[in-house]
Coordinates of C-alpha atoms in Angstrom, one line a residue:
X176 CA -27.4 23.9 11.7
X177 CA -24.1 25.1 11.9
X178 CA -21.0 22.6 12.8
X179 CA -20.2 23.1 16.7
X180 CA -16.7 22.1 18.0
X181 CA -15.6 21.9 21.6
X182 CA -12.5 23.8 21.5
X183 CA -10.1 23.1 24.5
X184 CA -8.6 26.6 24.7
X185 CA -12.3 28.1 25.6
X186 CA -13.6 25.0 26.8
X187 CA -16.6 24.9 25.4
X188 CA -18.8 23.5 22.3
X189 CA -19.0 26.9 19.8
X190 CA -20.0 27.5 16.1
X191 CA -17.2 26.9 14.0
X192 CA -16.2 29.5 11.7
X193 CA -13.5 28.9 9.3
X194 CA -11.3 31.4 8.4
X195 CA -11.9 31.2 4.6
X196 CA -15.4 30.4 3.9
X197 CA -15.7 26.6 2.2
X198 CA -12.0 25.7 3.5
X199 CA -10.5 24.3 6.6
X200 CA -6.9 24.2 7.4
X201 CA -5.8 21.3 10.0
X202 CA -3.1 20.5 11.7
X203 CA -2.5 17.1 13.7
X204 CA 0.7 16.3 15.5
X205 CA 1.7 13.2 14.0
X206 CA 4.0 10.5 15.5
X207 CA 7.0 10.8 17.0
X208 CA 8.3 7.6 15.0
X209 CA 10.6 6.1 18.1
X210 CA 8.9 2.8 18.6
X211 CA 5.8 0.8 16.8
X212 CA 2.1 2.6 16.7
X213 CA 0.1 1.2 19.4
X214 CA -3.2 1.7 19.9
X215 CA -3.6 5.3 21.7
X216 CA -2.1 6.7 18.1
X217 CA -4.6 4.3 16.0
X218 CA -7.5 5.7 17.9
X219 CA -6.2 9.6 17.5
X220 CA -5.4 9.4 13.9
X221 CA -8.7 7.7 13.2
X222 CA -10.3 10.5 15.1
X223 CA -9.2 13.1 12.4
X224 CA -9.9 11.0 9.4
X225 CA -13.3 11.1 10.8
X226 CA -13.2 15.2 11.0
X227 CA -11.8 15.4 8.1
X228 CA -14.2 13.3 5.7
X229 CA -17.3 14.9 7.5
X230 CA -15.9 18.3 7.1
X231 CA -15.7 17.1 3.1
X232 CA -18.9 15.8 3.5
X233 CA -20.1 19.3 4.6
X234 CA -18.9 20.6 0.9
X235 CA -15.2 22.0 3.0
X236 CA -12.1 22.0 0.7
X237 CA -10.0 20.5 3.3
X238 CA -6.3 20.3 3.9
X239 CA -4.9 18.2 6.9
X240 CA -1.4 18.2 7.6
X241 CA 0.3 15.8 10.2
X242 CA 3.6 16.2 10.6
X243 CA 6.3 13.6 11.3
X244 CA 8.6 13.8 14.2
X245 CA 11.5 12.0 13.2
X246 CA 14.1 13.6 15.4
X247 CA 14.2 13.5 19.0
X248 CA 15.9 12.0 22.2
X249 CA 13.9 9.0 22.3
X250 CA 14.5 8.5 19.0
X251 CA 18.5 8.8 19.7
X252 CA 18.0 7.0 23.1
X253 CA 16.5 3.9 21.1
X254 CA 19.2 4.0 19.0
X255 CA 21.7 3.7 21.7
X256 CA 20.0 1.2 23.4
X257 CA 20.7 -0.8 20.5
X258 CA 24.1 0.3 20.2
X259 CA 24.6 -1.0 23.7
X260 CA 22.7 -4.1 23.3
X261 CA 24.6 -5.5 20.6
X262 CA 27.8 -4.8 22.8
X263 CA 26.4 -7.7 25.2
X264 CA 28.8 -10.7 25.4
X265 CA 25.8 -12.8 23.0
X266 CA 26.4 -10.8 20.2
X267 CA 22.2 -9.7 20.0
X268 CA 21.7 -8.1 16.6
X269 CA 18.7 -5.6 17.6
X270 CA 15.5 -5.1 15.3
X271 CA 16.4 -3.6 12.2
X272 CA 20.0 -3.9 13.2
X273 CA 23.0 -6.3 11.0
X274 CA 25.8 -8.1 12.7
X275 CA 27.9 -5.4 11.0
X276 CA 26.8 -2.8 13.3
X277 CA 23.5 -1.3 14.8
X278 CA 20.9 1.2 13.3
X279 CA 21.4 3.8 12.6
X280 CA 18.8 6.9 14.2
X281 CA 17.6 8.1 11.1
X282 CA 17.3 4.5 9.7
X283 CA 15.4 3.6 12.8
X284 CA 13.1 6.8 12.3
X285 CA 12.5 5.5 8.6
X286 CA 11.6 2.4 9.6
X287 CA 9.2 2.8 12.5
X288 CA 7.8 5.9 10.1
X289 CA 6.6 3.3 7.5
X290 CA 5.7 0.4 10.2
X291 CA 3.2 3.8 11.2
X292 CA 2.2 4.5 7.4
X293 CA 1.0 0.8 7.0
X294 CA -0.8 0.8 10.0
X295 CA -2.8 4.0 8.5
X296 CA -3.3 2.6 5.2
X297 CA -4.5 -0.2 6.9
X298 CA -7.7 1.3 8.8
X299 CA -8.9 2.9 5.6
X300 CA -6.8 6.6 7.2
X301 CA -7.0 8.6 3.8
X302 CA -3.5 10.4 3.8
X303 CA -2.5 14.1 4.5
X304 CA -2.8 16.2 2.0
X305 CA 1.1 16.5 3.0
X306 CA 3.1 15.3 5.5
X307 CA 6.2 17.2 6.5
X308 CA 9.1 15.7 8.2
X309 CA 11.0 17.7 11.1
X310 CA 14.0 16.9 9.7
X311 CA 13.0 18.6 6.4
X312 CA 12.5 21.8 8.3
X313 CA 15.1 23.2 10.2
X314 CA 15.4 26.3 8.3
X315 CA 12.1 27.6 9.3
X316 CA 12.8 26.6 12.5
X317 CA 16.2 28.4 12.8
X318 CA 14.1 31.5 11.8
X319 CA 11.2 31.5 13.9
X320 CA 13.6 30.7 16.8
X321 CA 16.0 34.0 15.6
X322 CA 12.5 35.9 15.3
X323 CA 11.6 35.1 18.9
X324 CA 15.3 35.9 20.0
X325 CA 14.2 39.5 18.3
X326 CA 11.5 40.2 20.1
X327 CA 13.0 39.4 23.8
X328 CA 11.2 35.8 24.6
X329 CA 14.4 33.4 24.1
X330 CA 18.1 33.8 25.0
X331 CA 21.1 31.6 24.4
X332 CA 22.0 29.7 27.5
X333 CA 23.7 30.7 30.2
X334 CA 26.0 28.1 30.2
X335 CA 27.8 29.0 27.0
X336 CA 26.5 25.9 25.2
X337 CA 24.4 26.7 22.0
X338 CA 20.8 25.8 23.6
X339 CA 18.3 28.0 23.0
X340 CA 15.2 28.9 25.6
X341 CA 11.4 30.8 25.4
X342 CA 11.7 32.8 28.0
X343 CA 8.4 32.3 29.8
X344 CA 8.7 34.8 32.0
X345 CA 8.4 37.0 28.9
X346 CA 4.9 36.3 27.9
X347 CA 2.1 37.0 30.0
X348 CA 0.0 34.9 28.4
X349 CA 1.6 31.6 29.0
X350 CA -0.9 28.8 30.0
X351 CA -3.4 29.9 28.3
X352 CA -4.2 27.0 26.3
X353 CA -4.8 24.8 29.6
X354 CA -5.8 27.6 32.3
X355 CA -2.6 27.3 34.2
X356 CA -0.5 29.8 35.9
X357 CA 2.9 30.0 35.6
X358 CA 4.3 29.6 39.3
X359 CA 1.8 26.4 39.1
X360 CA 3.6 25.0 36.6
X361 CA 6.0 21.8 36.6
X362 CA 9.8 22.3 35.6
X363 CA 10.3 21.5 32.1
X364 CA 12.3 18.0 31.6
X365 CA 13.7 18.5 27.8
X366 CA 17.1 19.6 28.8
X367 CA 19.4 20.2 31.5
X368 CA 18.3 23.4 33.8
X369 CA 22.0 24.9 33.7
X370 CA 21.6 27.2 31.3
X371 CA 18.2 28.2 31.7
X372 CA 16.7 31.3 33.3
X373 CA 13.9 29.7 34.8
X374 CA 13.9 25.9 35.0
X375 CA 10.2 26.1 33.4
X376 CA 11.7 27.8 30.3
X377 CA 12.0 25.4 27.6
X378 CA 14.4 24.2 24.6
X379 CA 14.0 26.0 21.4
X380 CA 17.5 24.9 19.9
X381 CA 19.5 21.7 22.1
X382 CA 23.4 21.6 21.9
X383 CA 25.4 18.8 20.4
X384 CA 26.4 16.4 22.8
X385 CA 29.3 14.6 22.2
X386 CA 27.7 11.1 23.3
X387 CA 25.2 11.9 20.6
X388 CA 25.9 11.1 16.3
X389 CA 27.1 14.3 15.2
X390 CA 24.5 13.0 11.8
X391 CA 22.3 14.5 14.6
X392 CA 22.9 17.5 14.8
X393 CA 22.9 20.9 12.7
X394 CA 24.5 24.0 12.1
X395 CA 23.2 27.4 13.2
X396 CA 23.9 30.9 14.6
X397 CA 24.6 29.6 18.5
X398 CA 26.6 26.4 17.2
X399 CA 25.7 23.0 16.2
X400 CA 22.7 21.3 17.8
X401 CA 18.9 20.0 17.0
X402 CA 15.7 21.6 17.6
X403 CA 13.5 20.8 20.2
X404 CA 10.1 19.3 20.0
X405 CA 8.0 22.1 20.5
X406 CA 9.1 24.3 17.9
X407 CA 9.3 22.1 15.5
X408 CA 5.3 21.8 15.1
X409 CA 4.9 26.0 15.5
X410 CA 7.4 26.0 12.1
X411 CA 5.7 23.2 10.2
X412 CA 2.3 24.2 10.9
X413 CA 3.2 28.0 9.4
X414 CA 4.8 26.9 6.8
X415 CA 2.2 24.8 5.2
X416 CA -0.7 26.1 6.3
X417 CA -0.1 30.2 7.2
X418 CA 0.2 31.7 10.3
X419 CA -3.3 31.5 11.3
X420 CA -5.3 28.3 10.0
X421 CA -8.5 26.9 10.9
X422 CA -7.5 23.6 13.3
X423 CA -4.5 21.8 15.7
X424 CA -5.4 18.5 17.0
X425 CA -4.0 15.7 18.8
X426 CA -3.8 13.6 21.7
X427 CA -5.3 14.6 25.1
X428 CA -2.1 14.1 26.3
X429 CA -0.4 16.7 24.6
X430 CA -2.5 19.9 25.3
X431 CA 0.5 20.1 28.4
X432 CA 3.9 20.8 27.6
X433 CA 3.8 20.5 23.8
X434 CA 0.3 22.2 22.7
X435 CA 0.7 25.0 25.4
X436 CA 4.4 25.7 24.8
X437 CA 3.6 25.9 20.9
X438 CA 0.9 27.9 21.2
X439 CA 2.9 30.6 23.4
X440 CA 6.6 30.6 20.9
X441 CA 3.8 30.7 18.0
X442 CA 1.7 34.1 19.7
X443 CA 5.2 35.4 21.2
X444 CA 6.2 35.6 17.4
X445 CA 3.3 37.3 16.8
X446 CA 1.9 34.5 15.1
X447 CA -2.3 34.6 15.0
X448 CA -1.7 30.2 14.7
X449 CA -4.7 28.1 15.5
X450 CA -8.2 29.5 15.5
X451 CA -9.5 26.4 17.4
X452 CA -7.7 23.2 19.4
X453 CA -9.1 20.2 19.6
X454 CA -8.0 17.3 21.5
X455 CA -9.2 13.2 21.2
X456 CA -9.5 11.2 24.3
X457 CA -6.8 8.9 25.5
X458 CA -7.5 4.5 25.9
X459 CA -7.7 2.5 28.9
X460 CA -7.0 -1.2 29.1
X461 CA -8.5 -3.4 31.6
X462 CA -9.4 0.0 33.4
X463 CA -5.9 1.6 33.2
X464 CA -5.0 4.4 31.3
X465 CA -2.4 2.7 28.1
X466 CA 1.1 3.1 29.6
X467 CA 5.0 1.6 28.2
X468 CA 5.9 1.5 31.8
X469 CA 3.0 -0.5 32.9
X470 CA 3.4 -2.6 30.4
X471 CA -0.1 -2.5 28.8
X472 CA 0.1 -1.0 25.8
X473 CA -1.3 -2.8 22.5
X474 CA 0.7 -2.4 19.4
X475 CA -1.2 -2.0 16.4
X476 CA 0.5 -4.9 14.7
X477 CA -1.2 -7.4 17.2
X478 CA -4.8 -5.5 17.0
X479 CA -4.8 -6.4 13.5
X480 CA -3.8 -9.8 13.4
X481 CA -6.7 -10.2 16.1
X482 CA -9.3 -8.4 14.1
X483 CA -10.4 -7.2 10.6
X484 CA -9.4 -4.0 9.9
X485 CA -12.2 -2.5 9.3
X486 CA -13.4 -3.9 12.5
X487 CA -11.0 -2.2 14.2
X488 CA -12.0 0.9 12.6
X489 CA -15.6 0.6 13.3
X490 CA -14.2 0.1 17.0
X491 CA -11.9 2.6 17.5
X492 CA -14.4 5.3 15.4
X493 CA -17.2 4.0 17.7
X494 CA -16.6 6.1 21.3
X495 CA -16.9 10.4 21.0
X496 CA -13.4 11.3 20.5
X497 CA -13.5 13.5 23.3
X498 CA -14.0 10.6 25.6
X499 CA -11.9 7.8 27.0
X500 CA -12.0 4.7 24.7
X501 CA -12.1 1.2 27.1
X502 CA -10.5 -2.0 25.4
X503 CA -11.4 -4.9 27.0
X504 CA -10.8 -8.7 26.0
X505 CA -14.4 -8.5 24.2
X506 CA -14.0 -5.3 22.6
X507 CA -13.3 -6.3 19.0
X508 CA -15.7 -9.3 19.9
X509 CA -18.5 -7.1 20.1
X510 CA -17.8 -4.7 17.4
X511 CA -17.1 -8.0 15.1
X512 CA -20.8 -8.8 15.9
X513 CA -22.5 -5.1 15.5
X514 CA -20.5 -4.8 12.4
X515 CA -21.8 -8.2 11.0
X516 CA -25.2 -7.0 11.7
X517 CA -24.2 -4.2 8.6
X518 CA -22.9 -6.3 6.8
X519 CA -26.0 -8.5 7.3
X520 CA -28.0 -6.3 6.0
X521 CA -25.9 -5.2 3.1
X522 CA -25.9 -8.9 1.2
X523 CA -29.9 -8.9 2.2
X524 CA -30.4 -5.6 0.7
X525 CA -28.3 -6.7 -2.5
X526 CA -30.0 -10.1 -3.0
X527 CA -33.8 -8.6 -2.3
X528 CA -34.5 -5.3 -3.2
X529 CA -35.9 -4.9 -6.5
X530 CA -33.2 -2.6 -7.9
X531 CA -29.2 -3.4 -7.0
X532 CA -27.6 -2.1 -3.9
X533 CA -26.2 1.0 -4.3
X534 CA -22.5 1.4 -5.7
X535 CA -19.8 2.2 -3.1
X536 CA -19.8 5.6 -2.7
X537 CA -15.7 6.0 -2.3
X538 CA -15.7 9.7 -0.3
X539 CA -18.3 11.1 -2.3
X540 CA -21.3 10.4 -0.3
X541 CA -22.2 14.8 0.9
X542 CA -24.3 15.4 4.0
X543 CA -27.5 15.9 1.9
X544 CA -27.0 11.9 1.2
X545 CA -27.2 10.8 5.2
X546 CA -30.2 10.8 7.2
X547 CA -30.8 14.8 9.1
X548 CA -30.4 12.7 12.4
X549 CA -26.9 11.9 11.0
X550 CA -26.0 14.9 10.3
X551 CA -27.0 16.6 12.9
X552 CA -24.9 14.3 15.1
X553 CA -21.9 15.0 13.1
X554 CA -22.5 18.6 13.5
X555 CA -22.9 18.8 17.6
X556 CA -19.1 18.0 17.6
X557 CA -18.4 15.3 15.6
X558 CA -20.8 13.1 17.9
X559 CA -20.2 9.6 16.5
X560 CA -22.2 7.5 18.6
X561 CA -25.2 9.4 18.5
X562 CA -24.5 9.0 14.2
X563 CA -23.9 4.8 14.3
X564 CA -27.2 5.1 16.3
X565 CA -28.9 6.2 13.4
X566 CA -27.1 3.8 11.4
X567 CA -27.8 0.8 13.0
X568 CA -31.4 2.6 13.4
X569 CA -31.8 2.2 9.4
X570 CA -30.3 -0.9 9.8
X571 CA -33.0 -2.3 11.6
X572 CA -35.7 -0.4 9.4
X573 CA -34.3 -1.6 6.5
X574 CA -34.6 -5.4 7.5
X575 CA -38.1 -5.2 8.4
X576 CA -39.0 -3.8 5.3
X577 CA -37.3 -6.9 3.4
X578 CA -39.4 -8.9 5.9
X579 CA -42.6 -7.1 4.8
X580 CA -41.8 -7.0 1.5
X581 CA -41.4 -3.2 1.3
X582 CA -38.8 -3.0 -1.5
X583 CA -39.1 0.7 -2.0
X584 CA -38.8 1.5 1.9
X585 CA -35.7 -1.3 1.5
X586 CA -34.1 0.3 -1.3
X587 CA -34.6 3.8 0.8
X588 CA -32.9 2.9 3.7
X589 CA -30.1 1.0 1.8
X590 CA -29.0 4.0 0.1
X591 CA -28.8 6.0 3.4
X592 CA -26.9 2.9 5.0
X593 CA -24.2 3.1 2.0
X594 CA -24.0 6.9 2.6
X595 CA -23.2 7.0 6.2
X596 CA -20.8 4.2 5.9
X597 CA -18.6 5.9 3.2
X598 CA -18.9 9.0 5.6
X599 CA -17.7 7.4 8.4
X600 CA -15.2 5.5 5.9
X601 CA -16.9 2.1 6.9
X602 CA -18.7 0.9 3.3
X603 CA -17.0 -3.2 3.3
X604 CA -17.5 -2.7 -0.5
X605 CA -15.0 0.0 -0.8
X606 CA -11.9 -1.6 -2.9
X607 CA -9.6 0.0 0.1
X608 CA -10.7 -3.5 1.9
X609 CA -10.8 -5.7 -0.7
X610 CA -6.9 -6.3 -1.7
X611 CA -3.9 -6.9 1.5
X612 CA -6.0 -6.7 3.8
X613 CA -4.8 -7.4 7.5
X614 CA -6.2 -9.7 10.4
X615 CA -8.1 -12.6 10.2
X616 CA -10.8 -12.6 7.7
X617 CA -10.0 -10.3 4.6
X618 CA -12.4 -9.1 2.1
X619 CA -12.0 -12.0 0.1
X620 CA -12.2 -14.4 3.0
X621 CA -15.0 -13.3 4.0
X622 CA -16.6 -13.5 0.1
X623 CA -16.2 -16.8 0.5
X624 CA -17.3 -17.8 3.6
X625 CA -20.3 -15.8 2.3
X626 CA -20.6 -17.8 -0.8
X627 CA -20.3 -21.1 1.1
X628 CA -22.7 -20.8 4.3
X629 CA -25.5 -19.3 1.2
X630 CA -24.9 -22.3 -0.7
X631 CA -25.6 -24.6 2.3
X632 CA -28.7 -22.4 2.9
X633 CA -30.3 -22.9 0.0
X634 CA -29.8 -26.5 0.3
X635 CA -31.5 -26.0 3.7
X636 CA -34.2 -24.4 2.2
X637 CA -34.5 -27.1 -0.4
X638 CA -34.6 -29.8 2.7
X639 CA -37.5 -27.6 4.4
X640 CA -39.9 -27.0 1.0
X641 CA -39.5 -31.1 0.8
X642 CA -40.4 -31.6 4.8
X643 CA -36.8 -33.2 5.2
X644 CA -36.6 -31.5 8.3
X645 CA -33.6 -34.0 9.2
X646 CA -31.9 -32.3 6.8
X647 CA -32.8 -29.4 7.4
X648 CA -31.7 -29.6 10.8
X649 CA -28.3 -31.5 10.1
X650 CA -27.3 -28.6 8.0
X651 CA -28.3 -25.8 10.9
X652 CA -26.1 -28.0 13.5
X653 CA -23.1 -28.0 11.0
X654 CA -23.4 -24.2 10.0
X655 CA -23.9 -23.6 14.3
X656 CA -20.6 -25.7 15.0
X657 CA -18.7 -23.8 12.8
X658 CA -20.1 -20.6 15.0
X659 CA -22.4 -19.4 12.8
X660 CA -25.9 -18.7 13.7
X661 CA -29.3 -18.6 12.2
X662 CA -32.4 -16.8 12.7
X663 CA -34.8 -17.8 10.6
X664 CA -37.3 -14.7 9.2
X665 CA -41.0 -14.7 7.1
X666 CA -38.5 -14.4 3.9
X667 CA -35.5 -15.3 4.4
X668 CA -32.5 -16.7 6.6
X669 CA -30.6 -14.4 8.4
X670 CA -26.6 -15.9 9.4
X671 CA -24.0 -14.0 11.4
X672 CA -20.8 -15.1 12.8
X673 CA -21.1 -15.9 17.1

C-alpha cells in the first residue's frame, strides 16, 4: 500500500508522493511564544511527532522544521500589559517581571519559548531537526518581500509610513488553499487599513510605532519596522527546506488568514512551496471549542500535574488528527485505565514468557516490525485509532495466551506490542519516561508501586495455596482500598489501578 494523506488544499485523501524518493521535507508552524502552551498546541505538536516517526518508520529520511514565532503584537501587547500593571498603585511585579522594572518582550518571548520546549520534551515530542526563530530571519524576509515588490504584488503604503502590503488584487489565485473568493473574504485585522489598497491586503513589513520598543523594530529599504506574521513562515520554510518541500502542517485554525496568505506571497514569488497541507483538528472542553476569552483553555502545566505524561500522550495521540479531540473531566481517567491495561500486559509478558520481553525499541522499531493491520492504518492517513485498535487487539491476544500457556503465541504478540508502542512513541520502558518525569506517578513511582502491590500478591497467593482464605481476602480488601483491583486468572493475578 502506498501512504495516503488528506490534503486540505484538494480536499481529499491522495497517494503521497514525495518530492525526492525516501525523503520528506515538513514544515509545522510552531508557537507563537506569547503566553503558556495549552492544550490545543500539545495536541497539534503531538500530531506531527506521530507523522513524523511513522514516516521514519516507513524507511523516510525525514526532516521537520517548526519554526518559532517570537515576534509579534501579542507578544508586545503582553509585554505592555505588564508594563502597565506594574504602574498600578500596589506596586504588582508581573510573571517574570523584577521590582526594577518589567520584562522585557524578547525576555518574555524567551521565556514562554522554553516553558513550550519543556512541555515537548515532556510528552516524549522528539525535536525538529531545526528550529528557526523569526527573529533570526529577517533578512530573508526583507528579500522575499523586495522580490514580491518586483513582481507587482506589494506596494509601500499609502500613507507614507514604511508598511508593506501583498496586493491581493494581484494574484488570481488567492483563496485557493481554502476555496474562497476574494470579494467573500473578511478584512484583514493585522494593521491599520490606512495605507492599504484594499483593506483585505495584508502586512508584509509593519512600521515602527513610537508606543512600541524601538528593540522591536528593524531596519530596511521603506524605514524601520517588523515583519508581519505571514511572511515570516513563507521565508523560513524556503530557507530550510527549498522552495518546494514535501509538507506544511498545523492547526485547523490556521488554514485562514495565515496558511492561505502564505501560500499566495509564497506562489506570487514564484515559489513552487508546499506539495501537500495538512491540518490537525482543534479541542473542545465540556463541548466548547478551547477559547482565552471563554475562559476554558487548559494549560499544559496543569494537564501534567493531573496526569502522567505519557498518559497524556496516549490521550492526546488517541483521536484521528483530522478530527475534533473532546476533553472531559474523565478523559485522562479513562486513558489512565486503557493505558494500564498495556502496561498490564507488559510486566505479564516480562515475568511469563519463556524468553525476556523484548528490549525497548527507542525509534527503531520499521513498519515490517508492526502488525499489516497497523500499518495499514498508519498508511490511510495516519489513522490512529484504527492502529491502537490493533494494539489493544494484541493486547488482548497476548493475555490469553499467558492464560493458556502459549508462550510462543505470548512472546509473538509481545514483540508486536513493543513495536507499535515505540511507533506511536508510547513503549513506558523507553528511558525518555524514566528520569524528571512530570505529573503524578513517574516512571519510578510507578516501579514501585509495582514492586509493592507484587509483593503483597505473592503473599496472597501464599495465603490461598495454605486455604488461609482470611488472608487471602484481608490482603485483596487492603490492595482494593488503596484503588487497586484484582481479577484473578487460571495463572496468574491480574492488578490495575481503578
Amino acid at each position: 500500500m502506498k501512504q495516503r494523506i488528506y490534503d486540505s488544499r484538494q480536499q481529499a485523501v491522495v497517494d503521497f508522493e514525495p518530492i525526492v524518493a525516501g525523503e520528506v521535507g515538513m514544515y509545522v508552524c510552531g508557537p507563537t511564544v506569547q503566553s503558556a502552551p495549552h492544550i490545543g498546541h500539545l495536541r497539534s505538536v503531538l500530531v506531527y511527532d506521530q507523522i513524523r516517526r511513522w514516516f521514519a518508520a516507513t524507511g523516510h529520511r525525514v526532516t521537520l522544521i517548526r519554526n518559532v514565532t517570537d515576534i509579534d503584537d501579542k507578544i508586545l501587547d503582553n509585554a505592555a500589559a505588564q508594563e502597565r500593571q506594574q504602574e498600578l498603585p500596589d506596586r504588582a511585579v508581573p510573571a517574570g517581571g523584577t521590582a526594577a522594572g518589567p520584562e522585557q518582550w524578547w525576555a518574555l518571548a524567551y521565556r514562554v519559548e522554553r516553558d513550550f520546549t519543556a512541555s515537548y520534551d515532556a510528552l516524549g515530542v522528539l525535536a525538529p531537526v531545526y528550529e528557526p526563530r523569526a527573529t533570526a530571519n529577517i533578512a530573508q524576509m526583507v528579500a522575499l518581500i523586495e522580490l514580491l515588490i518586483e513582481r507587482g504584488h506589494a506596494y509601500q503604503a499609502q500613507d507614507g509610513t514604511a508598511s508593506v502590503y501583498f496586493d491581493t488584487a494581484s494574484w488570481p489565485e488567492y483563496g485557493a488553499l481554502t476555496r474562497q473568493r476574494r470579494e467573500q473574504m473578511e478584512d484583514a485585522a493585522d494593521s491599520e487599513p490606512l495605507g492599504k489598497r484594499d483593506p483585505r491586503d495584508f502586512a508584509l513589513w509593519k512600521a515602527h510605532r513610537e508606543h512600541e520598543p524601538i528593540s522591536a523594530s528593524w531596519p530596511s529599504p521603506w524605514g524601520r519596522g517588523r515583519p508581519g506574521w505571514h511572511i515570516e513562515c513563507s521565508a523560513m520554510a524556503t530557507r530550510y527546506l527549498g522552495e518546494s518541500f514535501d509538507i506544511h502542517g498545523g492547526g485547523l485554525d490556521l488554514r485562514f488568514p495565515h496558511h492561505e496568505n502564505e501560500l499566495a506571497q509564497s506562489a506570487a514569488a514564484g515559489q513552487a512551496f508546499a506539495k501537500y497541507w495538512m491540518h490537525n483538528g482543534l479541542v473542545n472542553t465540556g463541548g466548547q471549542k478551547m477559547s482565552k476569552s471563554l475562559g476554558n483553555s487548559l494549560f499544559a502545566r496543569d494537564l501534567l500535574e493531573s496526569a502522567r505524561p505519557i498518559v497524556l500522550r496516549y490521550f492526546l495521540g488517541s483521536a484521528h488528527y483530522r478530527s475534533v479531540l473532546e476533553f472531559s473531566d474523565d478523559s485522562l481517567t479513562e486513558a489512565a485505565a486503557a493505558f494500564s491495561r498495556i502496561e498490564g500486559f507488559l510486566d505479564r509478558a516480562g515475568s511469563s514468557a519463556e524468553d525476556a520481553l523484548p528490549a525497548p525499541m527507542r525509534g527503531t522499531a520499521t513498519s515490517d516490525d508492526v502488525p499489516r493491520e497497523f500499518a495499514a492504518a498508519m498508511l490511510d492517513d495516519f489513522a490512529v485509532p484504527q492502529a491502537l485498535a490493533v494494539l489493544h487487539g494484541a493486547v488482548r491476544s497476548g493475555n490469553t495466551a499467558i492464560d493458556e500457556g502459549d508462550a510462543a503465541a505470548a512472546n509473538a504478540r509481545a514483540a508486536e506490542v513493543v513495536a507499535m508502542l515505540d511507533v506511536l512513541g508510547l513503549d513506558p520502558r523507553d528511558e525518555v519516561w524514566r528520569e524528571g518525569a512530570s505529573g503524578s506517578g513517574s516512571a519510578r513511582e510507578q516501579q514501585a508501586l509495582a514492586t509493592l502491590v507484587g509483593s503483597m500478591l505473592a503473599e496472597r497467593r501464599a495465603a490461598r495455596e495454605a486455604r488461609d482464605f482470611a488472608t487471602s481476602d484481608a490482603i485483596r480488601d487492603r490492595l482494593t482500598g488503596a484503588g487497586i483491583a484484582l481479577e484473578d486468572r487460571q495463572n496468574d493475578t491480574r492488578w490495575s489501578l481503578t
